[in-house]
mmCIF file of C-alpha atoms in Angstrom:
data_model
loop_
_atom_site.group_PDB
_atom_site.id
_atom_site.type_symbol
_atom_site.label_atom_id
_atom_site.label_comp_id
_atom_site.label_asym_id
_atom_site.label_seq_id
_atom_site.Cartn_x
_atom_site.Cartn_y
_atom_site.Cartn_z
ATOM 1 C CA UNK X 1 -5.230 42.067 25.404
ATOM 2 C CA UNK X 2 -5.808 40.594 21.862
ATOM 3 C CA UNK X 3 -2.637 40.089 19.710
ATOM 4 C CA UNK X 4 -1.897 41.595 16.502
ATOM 5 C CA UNK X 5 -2.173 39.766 13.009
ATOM 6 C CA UNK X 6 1.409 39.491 13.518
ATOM 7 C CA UNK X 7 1.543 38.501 16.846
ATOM 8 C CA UNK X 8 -1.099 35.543 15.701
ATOM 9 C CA UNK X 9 1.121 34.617 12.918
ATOM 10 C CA UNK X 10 3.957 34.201 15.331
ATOM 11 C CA UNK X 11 2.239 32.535 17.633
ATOM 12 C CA UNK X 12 0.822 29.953 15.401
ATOM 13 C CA UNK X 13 4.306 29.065 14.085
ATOM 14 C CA UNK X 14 5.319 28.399 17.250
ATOM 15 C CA UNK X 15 2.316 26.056 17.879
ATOM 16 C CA UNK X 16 2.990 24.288 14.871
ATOM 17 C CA UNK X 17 6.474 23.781 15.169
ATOM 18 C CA UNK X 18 5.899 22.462 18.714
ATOM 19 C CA UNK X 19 3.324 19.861 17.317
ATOM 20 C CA UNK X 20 5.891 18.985 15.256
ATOM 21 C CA UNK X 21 8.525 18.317 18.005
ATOM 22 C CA UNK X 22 5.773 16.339 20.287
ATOM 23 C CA UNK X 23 4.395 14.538 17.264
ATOM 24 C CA UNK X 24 8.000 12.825 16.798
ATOM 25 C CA UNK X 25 9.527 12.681 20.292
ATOM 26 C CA UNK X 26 6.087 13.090 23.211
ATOM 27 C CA UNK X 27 5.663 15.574 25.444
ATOM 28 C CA UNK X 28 7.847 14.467 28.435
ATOM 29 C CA UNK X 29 10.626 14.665 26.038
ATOM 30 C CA UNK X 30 10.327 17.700 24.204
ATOM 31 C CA UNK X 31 11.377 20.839 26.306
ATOM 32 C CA UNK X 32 11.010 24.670 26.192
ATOM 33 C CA UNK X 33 14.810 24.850 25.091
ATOM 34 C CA UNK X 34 13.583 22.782 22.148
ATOM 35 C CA UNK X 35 10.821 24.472 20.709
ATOM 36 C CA UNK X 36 12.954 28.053 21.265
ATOM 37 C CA UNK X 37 15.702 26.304 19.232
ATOM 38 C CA UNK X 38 13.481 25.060 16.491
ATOM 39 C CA UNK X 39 10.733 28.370 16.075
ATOM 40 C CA UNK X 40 14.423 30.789 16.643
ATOM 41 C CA UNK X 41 12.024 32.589 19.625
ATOM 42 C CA UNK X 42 13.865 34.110 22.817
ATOM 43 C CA UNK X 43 12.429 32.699 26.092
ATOM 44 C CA UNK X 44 10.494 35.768 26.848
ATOM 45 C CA UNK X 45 8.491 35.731 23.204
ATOM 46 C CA UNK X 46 7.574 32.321 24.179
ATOM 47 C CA UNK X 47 6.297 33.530 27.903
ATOM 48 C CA UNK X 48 5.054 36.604 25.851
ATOM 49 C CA UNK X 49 2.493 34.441 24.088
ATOM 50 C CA UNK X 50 2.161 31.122 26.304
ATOM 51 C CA UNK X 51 2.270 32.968 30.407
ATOM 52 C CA UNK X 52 1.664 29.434 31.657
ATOM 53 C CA UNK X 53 4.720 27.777 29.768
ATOM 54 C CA UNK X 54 4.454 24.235 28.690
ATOM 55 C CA UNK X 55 1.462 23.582 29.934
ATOM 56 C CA UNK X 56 -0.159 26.673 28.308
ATOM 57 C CA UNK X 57 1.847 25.764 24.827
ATOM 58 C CA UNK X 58 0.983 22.361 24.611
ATOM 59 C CA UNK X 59 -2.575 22.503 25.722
ATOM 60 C CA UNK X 60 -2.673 24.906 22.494
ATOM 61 C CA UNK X 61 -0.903 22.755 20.281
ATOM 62 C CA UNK X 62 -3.328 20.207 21.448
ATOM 63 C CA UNK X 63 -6.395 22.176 20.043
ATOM 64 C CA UNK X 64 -4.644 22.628 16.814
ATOM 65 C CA UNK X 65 -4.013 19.100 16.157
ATOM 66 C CA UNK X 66 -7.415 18.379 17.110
ATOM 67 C CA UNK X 67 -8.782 21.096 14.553
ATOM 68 C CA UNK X 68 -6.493 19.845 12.096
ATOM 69 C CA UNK X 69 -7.474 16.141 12.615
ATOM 70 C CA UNK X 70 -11.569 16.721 12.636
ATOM 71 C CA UNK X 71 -10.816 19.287 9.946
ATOM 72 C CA UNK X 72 -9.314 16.004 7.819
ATOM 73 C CA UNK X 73 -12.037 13.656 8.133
ATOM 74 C CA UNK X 74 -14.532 17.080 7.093
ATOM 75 C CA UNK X 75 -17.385 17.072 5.472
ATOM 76 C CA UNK X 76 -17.825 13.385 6.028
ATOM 77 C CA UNK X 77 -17.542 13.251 9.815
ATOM 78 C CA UNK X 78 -20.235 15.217 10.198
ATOM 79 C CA UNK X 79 -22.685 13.932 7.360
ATOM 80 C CA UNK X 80 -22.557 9.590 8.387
ATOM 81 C CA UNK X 81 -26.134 9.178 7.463
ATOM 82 C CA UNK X 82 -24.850 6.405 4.911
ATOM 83 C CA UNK X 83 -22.794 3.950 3.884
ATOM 84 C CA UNK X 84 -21.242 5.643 1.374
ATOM 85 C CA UNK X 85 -20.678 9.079 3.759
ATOM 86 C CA UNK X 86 -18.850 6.419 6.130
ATOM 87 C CA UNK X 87 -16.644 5.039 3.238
ATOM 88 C CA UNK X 88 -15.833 8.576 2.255
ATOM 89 C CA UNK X 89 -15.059 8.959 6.147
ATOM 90 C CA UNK X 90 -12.829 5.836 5.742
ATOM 91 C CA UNK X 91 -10.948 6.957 2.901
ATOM 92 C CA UNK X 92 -10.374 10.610 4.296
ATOM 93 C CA UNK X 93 -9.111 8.850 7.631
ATOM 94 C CA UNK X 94 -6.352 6.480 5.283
ATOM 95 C CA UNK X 95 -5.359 10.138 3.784
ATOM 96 C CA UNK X 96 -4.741 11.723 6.882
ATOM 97 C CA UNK X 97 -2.816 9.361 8.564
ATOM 98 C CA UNK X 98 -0.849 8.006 5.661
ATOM 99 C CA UNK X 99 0.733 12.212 5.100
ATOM 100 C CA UNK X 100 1.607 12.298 8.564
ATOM 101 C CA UNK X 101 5.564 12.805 9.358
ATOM 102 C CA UNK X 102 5.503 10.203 12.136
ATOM 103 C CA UNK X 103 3.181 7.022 12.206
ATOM 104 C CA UNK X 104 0.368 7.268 15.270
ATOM 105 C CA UNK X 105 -2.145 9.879 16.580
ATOM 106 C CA UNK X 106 -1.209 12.683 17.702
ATOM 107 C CA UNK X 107 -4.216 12.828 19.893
ATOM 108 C CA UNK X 108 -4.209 9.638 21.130
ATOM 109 C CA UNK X 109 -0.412 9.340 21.704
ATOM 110 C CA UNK X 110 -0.512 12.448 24.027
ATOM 111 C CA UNK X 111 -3.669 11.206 25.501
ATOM 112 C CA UNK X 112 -1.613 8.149 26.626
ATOM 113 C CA UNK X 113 1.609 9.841 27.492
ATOM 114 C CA UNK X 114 -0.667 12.144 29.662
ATOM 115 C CA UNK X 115 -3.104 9.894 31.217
ATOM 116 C CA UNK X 116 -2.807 10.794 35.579
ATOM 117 C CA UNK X 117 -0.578 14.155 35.045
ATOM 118 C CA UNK X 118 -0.548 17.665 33.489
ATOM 119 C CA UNK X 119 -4.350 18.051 34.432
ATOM 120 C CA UNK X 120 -4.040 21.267 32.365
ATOM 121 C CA UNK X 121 -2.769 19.942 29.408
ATOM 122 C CA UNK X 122 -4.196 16.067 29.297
ATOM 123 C CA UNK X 123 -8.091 17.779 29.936
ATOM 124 C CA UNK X 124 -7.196 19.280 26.014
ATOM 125 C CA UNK X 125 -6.476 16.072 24.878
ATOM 126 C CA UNK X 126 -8.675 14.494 26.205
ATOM 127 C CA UNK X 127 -11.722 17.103 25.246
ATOM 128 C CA UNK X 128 -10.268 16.487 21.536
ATOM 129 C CA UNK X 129 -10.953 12.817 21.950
ATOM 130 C CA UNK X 130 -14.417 13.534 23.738
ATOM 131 C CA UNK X 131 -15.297 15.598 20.784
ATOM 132 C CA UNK X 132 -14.590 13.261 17.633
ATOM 133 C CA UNK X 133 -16.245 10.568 19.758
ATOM 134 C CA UNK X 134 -19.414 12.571 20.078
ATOM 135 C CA UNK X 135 -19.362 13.400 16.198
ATOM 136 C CA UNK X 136 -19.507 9.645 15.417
ATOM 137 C CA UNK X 137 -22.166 9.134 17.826
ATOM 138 C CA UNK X 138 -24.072 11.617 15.893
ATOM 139 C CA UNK X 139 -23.307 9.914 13.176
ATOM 140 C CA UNK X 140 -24.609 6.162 14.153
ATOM 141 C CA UNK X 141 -27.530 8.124 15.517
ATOM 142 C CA UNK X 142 -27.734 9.379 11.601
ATOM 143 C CA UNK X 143 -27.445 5.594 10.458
ATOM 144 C CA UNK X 144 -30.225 4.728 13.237
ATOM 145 C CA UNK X 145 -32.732 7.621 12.224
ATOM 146 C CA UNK X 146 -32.362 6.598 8.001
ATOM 147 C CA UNK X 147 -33.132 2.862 9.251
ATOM 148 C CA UNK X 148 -29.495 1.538 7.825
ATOM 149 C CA UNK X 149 -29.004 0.469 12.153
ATOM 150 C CA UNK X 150 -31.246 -1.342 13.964
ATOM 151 C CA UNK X 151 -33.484 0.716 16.792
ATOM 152 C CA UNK X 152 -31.579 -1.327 19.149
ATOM 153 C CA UNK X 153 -28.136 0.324 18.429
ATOM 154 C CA UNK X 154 -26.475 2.317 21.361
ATOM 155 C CA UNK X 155 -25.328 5.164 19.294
ATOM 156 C CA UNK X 156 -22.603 6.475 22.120
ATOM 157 C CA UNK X 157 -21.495 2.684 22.722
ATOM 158 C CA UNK X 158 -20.654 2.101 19.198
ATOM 159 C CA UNK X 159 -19.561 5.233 18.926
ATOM 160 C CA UNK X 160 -17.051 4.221 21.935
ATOM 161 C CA UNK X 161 -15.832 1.286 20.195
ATOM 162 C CA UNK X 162 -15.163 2.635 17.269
ATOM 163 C CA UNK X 163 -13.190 5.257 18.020
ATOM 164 C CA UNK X 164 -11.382 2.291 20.416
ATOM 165 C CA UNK X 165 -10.606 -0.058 17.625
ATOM 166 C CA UNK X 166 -9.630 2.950 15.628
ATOM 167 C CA UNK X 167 -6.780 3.940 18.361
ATOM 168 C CA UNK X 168 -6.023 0.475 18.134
ATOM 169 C CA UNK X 169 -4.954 0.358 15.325
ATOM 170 C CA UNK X 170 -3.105 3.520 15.097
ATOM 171 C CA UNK X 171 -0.600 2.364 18.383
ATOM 172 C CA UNK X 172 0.175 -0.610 16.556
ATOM 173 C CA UNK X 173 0.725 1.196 12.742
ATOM 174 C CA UNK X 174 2.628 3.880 15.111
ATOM 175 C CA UNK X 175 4.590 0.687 16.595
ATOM 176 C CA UNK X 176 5.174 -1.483 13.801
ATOM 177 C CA UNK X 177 5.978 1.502 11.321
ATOM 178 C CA UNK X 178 2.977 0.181 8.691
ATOM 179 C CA UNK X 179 0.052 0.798 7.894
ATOM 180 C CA UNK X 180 -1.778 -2.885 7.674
ATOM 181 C CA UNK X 181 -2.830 -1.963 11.336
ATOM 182 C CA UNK X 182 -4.741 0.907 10.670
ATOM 183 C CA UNK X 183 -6.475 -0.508 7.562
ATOM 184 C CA UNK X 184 -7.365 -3.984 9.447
ATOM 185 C CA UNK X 185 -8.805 -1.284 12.215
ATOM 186 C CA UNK X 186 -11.087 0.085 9.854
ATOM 187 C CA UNK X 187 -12.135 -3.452 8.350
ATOM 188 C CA UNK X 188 -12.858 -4.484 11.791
ATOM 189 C CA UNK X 189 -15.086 -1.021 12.101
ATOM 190 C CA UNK X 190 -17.288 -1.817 8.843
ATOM 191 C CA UNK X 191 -17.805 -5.391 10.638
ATOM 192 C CA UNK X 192 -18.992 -4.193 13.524
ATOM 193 C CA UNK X 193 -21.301 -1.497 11.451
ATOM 194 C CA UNK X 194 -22.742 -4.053 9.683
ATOM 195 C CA UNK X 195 -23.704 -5.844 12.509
ATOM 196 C CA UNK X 196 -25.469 -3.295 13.678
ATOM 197 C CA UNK X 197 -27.323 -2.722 10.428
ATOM 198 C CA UNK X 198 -31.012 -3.414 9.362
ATOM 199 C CA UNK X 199 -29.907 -5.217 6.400
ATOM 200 C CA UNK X 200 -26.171 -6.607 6.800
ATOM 201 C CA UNK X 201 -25.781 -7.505 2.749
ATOM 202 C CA UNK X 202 -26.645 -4.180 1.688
#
């Protein structure tokens, strides 16, 4: 049965108060009791609109950060068919994570914290990460089909290595509490772009 606009409005506060709670403490250590206390929902609204519990709550707050994350680096994620579309893609990356309450991903820190349990809710996080990876394949694929890449370029393994130095970078800006880490992730990304491109002084 589909919920009212009020219902969604609930429910959506909820999720986004949750993201909140995981986004600054992890999964493991954020319970039901918590995000009750914070969204001031009795345990049965919360059942009401997540049947499944945790699981069901946090595989949704998953696909919200993921839509919010993608949603960040938009339209430039999914127009990298130049180097300036990938600078813009930089730059809207640096915003994102620089108005975040807590250093990290949110993505990638569950994905972590999940890795080998909660098949319900780490298969969300991991879909989220399975999706922007497959966006920036498209997008060397872009690079490759404009002749900026050499024919020789594996779109999905650059594609995997960016994404890995990204994550990189964002563990250790998460760890260290700055944001040099993230910014010498994307300098290392542009390096290993342009040695993938036709023309590597352009």
């Amino acid at each position: 049965e589909g919920l009212t606009r009020k219902g969604l409005a609930t429910r959506a506060r909820i999720v986004e108060a949750a993201a909140e709670l995981v986004l600054e403490r992890g999964v493991n250590a954020t319970s039901l009791e918590d995000i009750r206390t914070a969204t001031r929902t009795s345990r049965s609204q919360l059942f009401h609109y997540f049947p499944e519990g945790k699981p069901d709550l946090v595989s949704a707050l998953t696909q919200w950060q993921a839509a919010r994350l993608l949603g960040a680096q938009r339209p430039y994620l999914d127009e990298l068919d130049s180097w300036e579309s990938w600078q813009k893609w930089r730059e809207a990356i640096t915003a994102y994570y620089r108005a975040q309450p807590f250093w990290g991903c949110p993505i990638g820190s569950m994905v972590n914290e999940l890795a080998g349990s909660h098949d319900q809710v780490a298969a969300a996080a991991q879909n989220a990460m399975a999706d922007w990876q497959r966006l920036l394949q498209t997008g060397t694929e872009h690079m490759i089909a404009a002749g900026l890449l050499r024919a020789d370029t594996e779109p999905q393994r650059l594609a995997r290595s960016i994404l890995a130095i990204l994550q990189g970078g964002l563990l250790m800006t998460k760890t260290t509490r700055t944001e040099e880490p993230l910014l010498d992730a994307l300098d290392t990304i542009f390096l290993t772009l342009r040695a993938h491109a036709v023309d590597p002084a352009r």
